Structures are given as C-alpha cells and as structure tokens.
GROMACS .gro file of C-alpha atoms in nm:
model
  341
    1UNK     CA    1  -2.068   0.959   3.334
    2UNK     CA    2  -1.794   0.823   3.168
    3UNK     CA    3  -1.562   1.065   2.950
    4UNK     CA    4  -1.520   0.985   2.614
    5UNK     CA    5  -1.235   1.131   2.413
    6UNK     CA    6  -1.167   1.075   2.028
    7UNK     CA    7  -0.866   1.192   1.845
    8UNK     CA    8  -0.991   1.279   1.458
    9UNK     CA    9  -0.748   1.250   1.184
   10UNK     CA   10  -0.789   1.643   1.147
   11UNK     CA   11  -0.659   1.675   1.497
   12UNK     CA   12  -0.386   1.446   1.526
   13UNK     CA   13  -0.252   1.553   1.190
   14UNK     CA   14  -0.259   1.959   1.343
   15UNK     CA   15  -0.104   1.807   1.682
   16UNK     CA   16   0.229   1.638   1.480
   17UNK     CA   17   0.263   1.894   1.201
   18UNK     CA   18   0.568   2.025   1.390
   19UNK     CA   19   0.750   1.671   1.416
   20UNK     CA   20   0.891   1.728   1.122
   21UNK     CA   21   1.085   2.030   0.918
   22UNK     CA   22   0.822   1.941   0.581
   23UNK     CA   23   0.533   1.913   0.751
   24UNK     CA   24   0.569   2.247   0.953
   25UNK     CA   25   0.412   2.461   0.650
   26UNK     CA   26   0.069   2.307   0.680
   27UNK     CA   27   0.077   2.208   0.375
   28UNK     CA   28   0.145   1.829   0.420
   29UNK     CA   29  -0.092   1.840   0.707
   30UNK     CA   30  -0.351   1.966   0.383
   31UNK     CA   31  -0.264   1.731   0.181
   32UNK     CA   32  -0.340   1.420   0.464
   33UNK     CA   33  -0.659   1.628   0.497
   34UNK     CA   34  -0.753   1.558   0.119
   35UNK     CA   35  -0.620   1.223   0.157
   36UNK     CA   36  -0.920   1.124   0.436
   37UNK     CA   37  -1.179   1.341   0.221
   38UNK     CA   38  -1.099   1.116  -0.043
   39UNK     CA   39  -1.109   0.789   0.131
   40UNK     CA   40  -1.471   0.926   0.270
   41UNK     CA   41  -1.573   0.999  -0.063
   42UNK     CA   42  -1.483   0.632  -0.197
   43UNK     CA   43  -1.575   0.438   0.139
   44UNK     CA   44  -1.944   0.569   0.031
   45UNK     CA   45  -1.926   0.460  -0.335
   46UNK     CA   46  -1.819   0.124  -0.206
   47UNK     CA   47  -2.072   0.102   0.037
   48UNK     CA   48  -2.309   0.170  -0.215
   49UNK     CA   49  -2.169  -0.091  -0.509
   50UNK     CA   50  -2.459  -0.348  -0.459
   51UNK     CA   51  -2.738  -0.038  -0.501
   52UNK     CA   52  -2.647   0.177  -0.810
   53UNK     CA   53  -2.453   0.070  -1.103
   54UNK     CA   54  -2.117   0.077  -1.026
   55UNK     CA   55  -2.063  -0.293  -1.024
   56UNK     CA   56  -1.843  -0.495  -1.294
   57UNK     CA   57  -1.668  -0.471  -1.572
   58UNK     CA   58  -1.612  -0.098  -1.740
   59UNK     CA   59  -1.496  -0.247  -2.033
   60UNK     CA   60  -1.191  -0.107  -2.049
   61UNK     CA   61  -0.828  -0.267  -1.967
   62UNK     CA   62  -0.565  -0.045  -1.775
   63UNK     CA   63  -0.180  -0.004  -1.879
   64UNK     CA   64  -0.128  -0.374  -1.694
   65UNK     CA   65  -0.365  -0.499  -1.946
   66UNK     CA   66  -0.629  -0.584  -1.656
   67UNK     CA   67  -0.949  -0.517  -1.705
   68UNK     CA   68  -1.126  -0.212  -1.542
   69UNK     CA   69  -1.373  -0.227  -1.293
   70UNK     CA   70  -1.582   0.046  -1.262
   71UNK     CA   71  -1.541   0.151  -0.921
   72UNK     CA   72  -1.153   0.104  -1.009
   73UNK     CA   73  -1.240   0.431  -1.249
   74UNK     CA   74  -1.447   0.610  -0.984
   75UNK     CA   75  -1.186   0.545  -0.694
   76UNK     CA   76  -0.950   0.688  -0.988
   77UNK     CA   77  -1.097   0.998  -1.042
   78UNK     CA   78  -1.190   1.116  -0.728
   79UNK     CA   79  -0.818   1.079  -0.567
   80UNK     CA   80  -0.697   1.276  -0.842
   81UNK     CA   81  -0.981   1.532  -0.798
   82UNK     CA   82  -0.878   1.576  -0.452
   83UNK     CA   83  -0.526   1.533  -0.475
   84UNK     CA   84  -0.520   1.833  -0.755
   85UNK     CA   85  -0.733   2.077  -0.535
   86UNK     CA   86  -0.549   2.043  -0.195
   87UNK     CA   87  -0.296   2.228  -0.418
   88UNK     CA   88  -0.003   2.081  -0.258
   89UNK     CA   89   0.084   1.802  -0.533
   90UNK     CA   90   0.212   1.920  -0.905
   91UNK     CA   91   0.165   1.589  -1.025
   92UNK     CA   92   0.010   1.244  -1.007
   93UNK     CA   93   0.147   0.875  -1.077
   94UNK     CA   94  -0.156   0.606  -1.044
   95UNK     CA   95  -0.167   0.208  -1.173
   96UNK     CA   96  -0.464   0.346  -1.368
   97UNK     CA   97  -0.294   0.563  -1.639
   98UNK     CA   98  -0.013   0.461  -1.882
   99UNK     CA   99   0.182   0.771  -1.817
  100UNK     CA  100   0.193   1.012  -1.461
  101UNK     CA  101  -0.079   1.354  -1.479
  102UNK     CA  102   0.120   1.689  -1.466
  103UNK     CA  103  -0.127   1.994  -1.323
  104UNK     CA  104  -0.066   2.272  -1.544
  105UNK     CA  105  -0.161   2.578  -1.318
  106UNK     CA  106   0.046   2.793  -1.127
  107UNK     CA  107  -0.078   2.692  -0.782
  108UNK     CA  108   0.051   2.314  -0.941
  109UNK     CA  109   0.393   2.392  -1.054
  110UNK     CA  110   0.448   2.566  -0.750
  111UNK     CA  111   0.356   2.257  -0.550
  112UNK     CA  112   0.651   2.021  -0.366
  113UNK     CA  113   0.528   1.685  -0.379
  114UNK     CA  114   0.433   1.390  -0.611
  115UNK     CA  115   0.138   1.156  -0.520
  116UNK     CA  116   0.125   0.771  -0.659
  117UNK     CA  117  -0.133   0.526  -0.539
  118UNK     CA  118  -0.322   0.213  -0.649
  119UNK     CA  119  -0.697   0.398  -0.615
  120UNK     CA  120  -0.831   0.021  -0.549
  121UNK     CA  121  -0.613  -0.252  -0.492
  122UNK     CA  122  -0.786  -0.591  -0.455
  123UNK     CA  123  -1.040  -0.476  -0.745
  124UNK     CA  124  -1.162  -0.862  -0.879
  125UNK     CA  125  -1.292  -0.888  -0.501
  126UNK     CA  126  -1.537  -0.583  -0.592
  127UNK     CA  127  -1.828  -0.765  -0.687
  128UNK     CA  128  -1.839  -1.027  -0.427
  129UNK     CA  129  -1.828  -0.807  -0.122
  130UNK     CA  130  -1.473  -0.905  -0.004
  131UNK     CA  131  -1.241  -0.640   0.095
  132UNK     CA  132  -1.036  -0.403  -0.112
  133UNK     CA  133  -0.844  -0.109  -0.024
  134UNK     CA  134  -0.650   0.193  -0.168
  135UNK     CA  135  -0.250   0.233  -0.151
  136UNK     CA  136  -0.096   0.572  -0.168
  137UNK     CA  137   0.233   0.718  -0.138
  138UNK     CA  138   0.421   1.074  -0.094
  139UNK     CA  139   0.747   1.209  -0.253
  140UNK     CA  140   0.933   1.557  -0.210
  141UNK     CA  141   0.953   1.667  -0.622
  142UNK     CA  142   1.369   1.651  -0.696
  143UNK     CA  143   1.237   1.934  -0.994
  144UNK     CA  144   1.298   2.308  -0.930
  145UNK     CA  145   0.981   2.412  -0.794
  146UNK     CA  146   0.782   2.685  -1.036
  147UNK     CA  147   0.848   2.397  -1.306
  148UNK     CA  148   0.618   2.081  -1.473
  149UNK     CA  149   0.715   1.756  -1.315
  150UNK     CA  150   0.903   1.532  -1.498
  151UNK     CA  151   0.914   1.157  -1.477
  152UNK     CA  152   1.226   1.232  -1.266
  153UNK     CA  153   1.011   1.315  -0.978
  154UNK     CA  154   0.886   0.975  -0.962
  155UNK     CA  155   1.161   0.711  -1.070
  156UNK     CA  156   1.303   0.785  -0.693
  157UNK     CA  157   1.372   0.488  -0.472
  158UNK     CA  158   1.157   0.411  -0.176
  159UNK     CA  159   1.365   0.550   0.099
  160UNK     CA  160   1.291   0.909  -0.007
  161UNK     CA  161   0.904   0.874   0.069
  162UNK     CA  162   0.805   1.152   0.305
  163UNK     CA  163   0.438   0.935   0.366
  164UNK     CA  164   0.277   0.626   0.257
  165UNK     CA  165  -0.043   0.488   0.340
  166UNK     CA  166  -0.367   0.232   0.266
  167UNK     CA  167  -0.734   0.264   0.323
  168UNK     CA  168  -0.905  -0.043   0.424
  169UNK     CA  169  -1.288  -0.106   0.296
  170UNK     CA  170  -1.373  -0.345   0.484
  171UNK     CA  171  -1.624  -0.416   0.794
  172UNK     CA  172  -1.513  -0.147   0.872
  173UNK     CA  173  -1.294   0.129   0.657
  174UNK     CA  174  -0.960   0.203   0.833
  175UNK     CA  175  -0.696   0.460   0.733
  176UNK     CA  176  -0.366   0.363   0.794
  177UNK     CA  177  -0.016   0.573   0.710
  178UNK     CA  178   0.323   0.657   0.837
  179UNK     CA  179   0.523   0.989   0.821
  180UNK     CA  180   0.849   0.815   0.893
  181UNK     CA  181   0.737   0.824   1.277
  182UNK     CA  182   0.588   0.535   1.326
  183UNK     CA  183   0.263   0.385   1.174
  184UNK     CA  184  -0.080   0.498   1.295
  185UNK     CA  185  -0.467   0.379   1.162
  186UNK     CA  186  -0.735   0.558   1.227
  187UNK     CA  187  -1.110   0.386   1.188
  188UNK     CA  188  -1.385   0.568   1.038
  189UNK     CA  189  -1.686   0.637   1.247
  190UNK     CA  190  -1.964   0.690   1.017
  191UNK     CA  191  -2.206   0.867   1.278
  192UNK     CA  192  -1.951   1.183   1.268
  193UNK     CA  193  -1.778   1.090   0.939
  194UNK     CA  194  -1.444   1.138   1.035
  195UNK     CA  195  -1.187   0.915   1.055
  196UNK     CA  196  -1.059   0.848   1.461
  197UNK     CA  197  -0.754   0.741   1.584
  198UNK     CA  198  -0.783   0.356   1.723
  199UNK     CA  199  -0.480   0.207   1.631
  200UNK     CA  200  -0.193   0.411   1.792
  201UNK     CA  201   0.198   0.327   1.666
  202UNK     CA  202   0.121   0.024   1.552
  203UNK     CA  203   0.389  -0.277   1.623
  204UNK     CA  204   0.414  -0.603   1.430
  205UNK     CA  205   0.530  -0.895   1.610
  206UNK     CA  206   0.879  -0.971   1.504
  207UNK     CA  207   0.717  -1.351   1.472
  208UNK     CA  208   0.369  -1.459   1.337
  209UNK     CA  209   0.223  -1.786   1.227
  210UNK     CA  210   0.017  -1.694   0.903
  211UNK     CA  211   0.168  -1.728   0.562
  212UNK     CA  212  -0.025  -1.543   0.269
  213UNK     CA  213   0.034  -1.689  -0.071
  214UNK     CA  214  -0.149  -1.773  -0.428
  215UNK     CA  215  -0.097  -2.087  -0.334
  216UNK     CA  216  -0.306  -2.200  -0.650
  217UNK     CA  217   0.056  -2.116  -0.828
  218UNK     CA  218   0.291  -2.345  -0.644
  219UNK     CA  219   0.382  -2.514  -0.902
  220UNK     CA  220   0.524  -2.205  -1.064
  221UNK     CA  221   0.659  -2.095  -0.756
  222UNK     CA  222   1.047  -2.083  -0.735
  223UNK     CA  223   1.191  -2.376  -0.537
  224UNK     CA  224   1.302  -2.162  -0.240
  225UNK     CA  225   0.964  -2.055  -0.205
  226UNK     CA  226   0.782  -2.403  -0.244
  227UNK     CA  227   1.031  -2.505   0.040
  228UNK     CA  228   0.926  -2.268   0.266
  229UNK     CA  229   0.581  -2.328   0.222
  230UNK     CA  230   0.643  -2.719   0.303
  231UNK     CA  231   0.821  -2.550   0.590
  232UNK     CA  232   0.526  -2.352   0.707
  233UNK     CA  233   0.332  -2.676   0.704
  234UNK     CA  234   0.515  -2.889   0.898
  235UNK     CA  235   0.425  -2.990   1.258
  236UNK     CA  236   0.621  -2.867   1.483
  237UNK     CA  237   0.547  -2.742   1.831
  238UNK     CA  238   0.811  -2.523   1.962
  239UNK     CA  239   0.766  -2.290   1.631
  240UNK     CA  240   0.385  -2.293   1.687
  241UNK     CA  241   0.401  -2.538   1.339
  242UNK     CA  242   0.202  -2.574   1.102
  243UNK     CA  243   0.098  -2.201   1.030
  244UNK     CA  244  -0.240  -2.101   0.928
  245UNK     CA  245  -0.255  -1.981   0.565
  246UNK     CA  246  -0.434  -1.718   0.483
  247UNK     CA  247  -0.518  -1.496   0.131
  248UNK     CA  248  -0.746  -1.247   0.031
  249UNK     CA  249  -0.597  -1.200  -0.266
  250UNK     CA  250  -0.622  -0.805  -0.200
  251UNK     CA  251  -0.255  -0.697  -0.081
  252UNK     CA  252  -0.459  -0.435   0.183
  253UNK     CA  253  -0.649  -0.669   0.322
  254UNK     CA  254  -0.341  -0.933   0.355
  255UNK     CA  255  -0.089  -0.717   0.499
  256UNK     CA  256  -0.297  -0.515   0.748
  257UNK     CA  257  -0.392  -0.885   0.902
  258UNK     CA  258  -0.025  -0.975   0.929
  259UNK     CA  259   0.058  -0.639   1.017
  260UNK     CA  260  -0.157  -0.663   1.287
  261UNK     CA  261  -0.130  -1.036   1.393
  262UNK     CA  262   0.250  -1.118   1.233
  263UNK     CA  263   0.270  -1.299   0.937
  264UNK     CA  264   0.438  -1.290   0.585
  265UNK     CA  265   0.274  -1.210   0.264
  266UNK     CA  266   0.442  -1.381   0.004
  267UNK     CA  267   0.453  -1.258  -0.367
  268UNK     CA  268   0.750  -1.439  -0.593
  269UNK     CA  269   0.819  -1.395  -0.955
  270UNK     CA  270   0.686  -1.706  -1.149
  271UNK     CA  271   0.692  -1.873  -1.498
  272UNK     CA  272   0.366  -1.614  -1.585
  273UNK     CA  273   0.483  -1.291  -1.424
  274UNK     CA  274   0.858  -1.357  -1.446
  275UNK     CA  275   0.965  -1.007  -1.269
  276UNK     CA  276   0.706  -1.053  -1.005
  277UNK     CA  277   0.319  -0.863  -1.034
  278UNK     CA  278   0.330  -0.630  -0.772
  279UNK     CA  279   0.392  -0.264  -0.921
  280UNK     CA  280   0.758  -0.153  -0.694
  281UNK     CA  281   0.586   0.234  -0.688
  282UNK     CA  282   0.203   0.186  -0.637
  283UNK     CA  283   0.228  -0.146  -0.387
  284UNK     CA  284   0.576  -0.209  -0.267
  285UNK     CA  285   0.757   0.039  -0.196
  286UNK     CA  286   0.421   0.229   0.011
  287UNK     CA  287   0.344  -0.123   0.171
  288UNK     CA  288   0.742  -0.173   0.239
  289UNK     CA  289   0.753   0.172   0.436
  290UNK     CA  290   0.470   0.133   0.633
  291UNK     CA  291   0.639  -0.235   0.712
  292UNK     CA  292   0.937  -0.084   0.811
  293UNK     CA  293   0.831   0.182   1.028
  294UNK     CA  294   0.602  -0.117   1.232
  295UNK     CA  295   0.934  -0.306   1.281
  296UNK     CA  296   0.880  -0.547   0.993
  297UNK     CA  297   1.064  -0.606   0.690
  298UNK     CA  298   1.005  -0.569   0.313
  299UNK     CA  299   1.245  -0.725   0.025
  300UNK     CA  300   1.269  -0.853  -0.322
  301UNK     CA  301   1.424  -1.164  -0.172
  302UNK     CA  302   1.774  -1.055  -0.202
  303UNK     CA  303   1.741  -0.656  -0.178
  304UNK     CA  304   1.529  -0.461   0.057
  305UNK     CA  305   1.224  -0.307  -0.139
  306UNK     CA  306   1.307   0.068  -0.094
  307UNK     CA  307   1.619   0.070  -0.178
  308UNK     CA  308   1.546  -0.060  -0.501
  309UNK     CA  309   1.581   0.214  -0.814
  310UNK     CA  310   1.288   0.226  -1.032
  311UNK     CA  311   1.337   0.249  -1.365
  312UNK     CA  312   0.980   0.268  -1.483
  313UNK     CA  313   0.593   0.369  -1.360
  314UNK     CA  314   0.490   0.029  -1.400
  315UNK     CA  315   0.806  -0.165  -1.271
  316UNK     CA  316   0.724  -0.481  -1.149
  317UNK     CA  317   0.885  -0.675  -0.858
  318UNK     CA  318   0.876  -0.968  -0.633
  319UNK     CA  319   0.731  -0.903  -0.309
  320UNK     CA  320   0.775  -1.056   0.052
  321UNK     CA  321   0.668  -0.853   0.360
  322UNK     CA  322   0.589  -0.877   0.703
  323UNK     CA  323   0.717  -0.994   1.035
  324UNK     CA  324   1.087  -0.963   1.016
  325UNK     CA  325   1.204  -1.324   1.144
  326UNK     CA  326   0.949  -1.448   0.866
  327UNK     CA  327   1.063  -1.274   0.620
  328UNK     CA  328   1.433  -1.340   0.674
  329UNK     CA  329   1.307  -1.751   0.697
  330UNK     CA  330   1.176  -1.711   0.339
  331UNK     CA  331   1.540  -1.504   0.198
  332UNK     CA  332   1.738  -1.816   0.396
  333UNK     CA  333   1.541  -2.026   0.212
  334UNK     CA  334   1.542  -1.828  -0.106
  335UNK     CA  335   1.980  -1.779  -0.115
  336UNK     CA  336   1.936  -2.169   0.002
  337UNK     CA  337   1.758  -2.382  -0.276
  338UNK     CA  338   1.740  -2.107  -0.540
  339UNK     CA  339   1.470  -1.930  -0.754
  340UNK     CA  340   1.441  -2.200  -1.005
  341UNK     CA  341   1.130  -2.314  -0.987
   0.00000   0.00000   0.00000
C-alpha cells in the first residue's frame, strides 16, 4: 500500500517556528493558526452564498465609497474576531473601516503586531460564482509595547512586513503566504478541514506570456502602458508573441495565475482613479512581498512597491506585478513614452 504523507498548515508552521528570531515565541506561529481558522470559517460562508442569504448588496458603501457586499461584511467580521482572540495582534487596519480598530484589553496592548487585510478582494465577482480571495498582511508594532496602537504602527513601508498572505476561493480554496523565506500555499482538503501543504517554495518564471489588464480602460490608460499592450499583441515568434490576456478582475485570482504560470498584472493610474485604485497597504504592498520572495517583481512604475512610505490607510497606488522581465518591459516602456495618456 502506498504511503501517503500530508504536511498540515498546523505542522509546517510548528516545524519553521525556529527559522526566525520573531517567530520563536509561538506566538506568530498562533497567529498563522488563527489566520487558517479564519480562512476555514469564510471558505464555508462562501461555499454557502447561493443557499442562505448572504448574496448582494448590504446596502452600505465602505470608506472607498464602494458598495458593500454582504459577504464583504461577514468576511470582515470574522477576521477581526479571530485576529483579536489569537491575542497576538493589538490592533487591526482593514479596507472595510474608515479608521484602523485598537483592542483595548491588556492581553491587546501587550500584543507585538498589527494585522491589515482586504477580508474579500474581488467582491463584485461574489454573486456570479467567480473567484475572490482575501489579502492579509503582518507588521512588528514600532509602539512601546503595554501601549494602544497608534496610526504609527501602520503608516510603515512594505519592507518591514514580517508576513503577508492571500486565500484563494476558488475550485478549490488555497492559502498562500510568505515569512520572508520563501512563498508556500497550502490547499484545503475539506474531508479533514485543514489546510495541506501542495505548493512548496513557490517560483515564478522570470518570463510569462499572459498580460492581466482592464483592458475596457485603454483609452484612459497612460501611453506607456497602451504601448505595451500593442506590444504584448504583436506576433512575434521568438518572444512566444502575441500573449494571452487574461483578467478576473479579482487581484487574487490574477496574480496567483501569473504567479504560478508568469505573467504581469497590470494596474496604472488613469483619468478616473488618477493615483491608481489599488490600496498600497491592503493589496500592494502584501501582493508585492509575496512577489518578491517568488523571484518576481512589484513597482509603481518608477519605485518598487515596498519601499514606498504610506502616508495614509487608504493610500492609493499604481500597481504592476509579476514576472520580473515583464515587469521591467512595462517600466522601459513606461520611462519611454510617458504616463500621459
């Protein structure tokens, strides 16, 4: 009979707690733990959208003037839920709320990290079964611990992450996040319910040949992009020409395709969202880690994304990620014909 071994996310998590001088406490390795609870917790709600009434509109906008879905709510509140009791976290930044969610309890103040996340990126897709996942990210607090957080603890640039991450809902729901030691996604199997490892340090190619863009915006786009995209379309055989393009229209779903297959996701400011629409601490600078540590690459078009310092929750910023000779193709063309559109 044929051995089969699974790694859980429980397990591998216990295994590289001592990689690294934070994580050694166990309480980062608790935290991750909540993390997958959480992602459990949502992956059922989702699964379940078409059956109870958690489909559509909640009638409410969030602080990007969107409007709410409801499962955007749910997905919300259980994150924070979880996040609060792993007791690790003393405060919470999410796309949801106008302002970041201090804990007020001593086991809170005490805490060492800061948590921000998009609870469900790709929300319009909700109702039409397409997929959509969550974005998440880790800081150390810069605060004295014993203390509330301040917005201080947030408004730090991307290179001081200590994790980022995304859940996948999709055919199937995948956890994927980095430490800073590579990237690693685990799949959930829902006969156990636990997450397993199946995707072990994950490389991009350096080279892909799938471009994700609105492209429904061209017009708007500026003219370094709009060159680039003729470039993409041109035949050519030696550069595999013309690529395949490809959007979901849910950043999860986009970049774990090119992250997988190489490609470049392509989000530039235009003449509607003239600092970009991507939020730098809830999408960016997470996705832009998690890029990174795969071998990819992740800028603004002139700056890389994690060095960037935010000056604002809700900062906005364009956004191109992905295979690293792609996304240097789009800058050269970017520094070439400009960002007038």
């Amino acid at each position: 009979m044929t051995k089969f071994e699974v790694t859980t996310l429980n397990e591998f998590i216990l295994k590289s707690q001592m990689e690294l001088d934070y994580k050694a406490d166990g309480g980062f390795s608790h935290m991750l733990h909540h993390i997958g609870t959480a992602a459990r917790i949502v992956n059922r709600e989702v699964n379940k959208a078409g059956l109870v009434d958690v489909l559509g509109e909640a009638g409410n906008t969030n602080v990007q003037g969107e409007d709410q879905k409801k499962l955007d709510i749910i997905a919300n509140e259980y994150f924070i839920d979880a996040m609060h009791s792993c007791g690790e976290i003393c405060a919470i930044a999410s796309e949801e709320n106008e302002s970041f969610i201090f804990f007020d309890d001593e086991i809170a103040k005490n805490a060492k990290y800061v948590f921000m996340m998009d609870p469900l990126d790709g929300s319009s897709n909700i109702d039409v079964n397409v997929s959509i996942g969550t974005i998440f990210s880790i800081y150390k607090r810069v605060t004295p611990e014993g203390t509330q957080a301040t917005m201080e603890d947030f408004l730090q640039k991307g290179t001081e992450q200590v994790a980022s991450g995304y859940i996948l809902y999709g055919s199937s729901t995948m956890l994927v996040y980095t430490t800073g030691e590579g990237v690693n996604g685990f799949t959930l199997d829902p006969s156990i319910g636990e997450f397993c490892l199946s995707h072990q340090m994950i490389k991009t190619p350096e080279d892909g040949t799938i471009y994700s863009v609105n492209e429904g915006n061209y017009k708007k786009f500026p003219k370094g992009v709009k060159k680039y995209i003729k470039y993409c379309q041109e035949r050519d055989s030696k550069t595999s020409r013309p690529y395949s393009s490809r959007y979901i229209g849910s950043l999860v779903s986009d970049f774990h395709r090119n992250l997988l297959k190489g490609g470049v996701f392509i989000y530039p400011e235009f003449e509607n969202a003239p600092t970009g629409k991507l939020r730098l601490l809830y999408e960016c600078n997470p996705i832009a880690y998690l890029a990174e540590q795969a071998g990819g690459k992740a800028t603004n078009g002139e700056q890389r994304i994690m060095e960037l310092k935010p000056t604002s929750l809700h900062q906005r910023t364009p956004f191109y990620t992905g295979s690293k000779n792609m996304v240097e193709k789009v800058e050269a063309y970017l520094k070439k014909h400009g960002k007038d559109s």
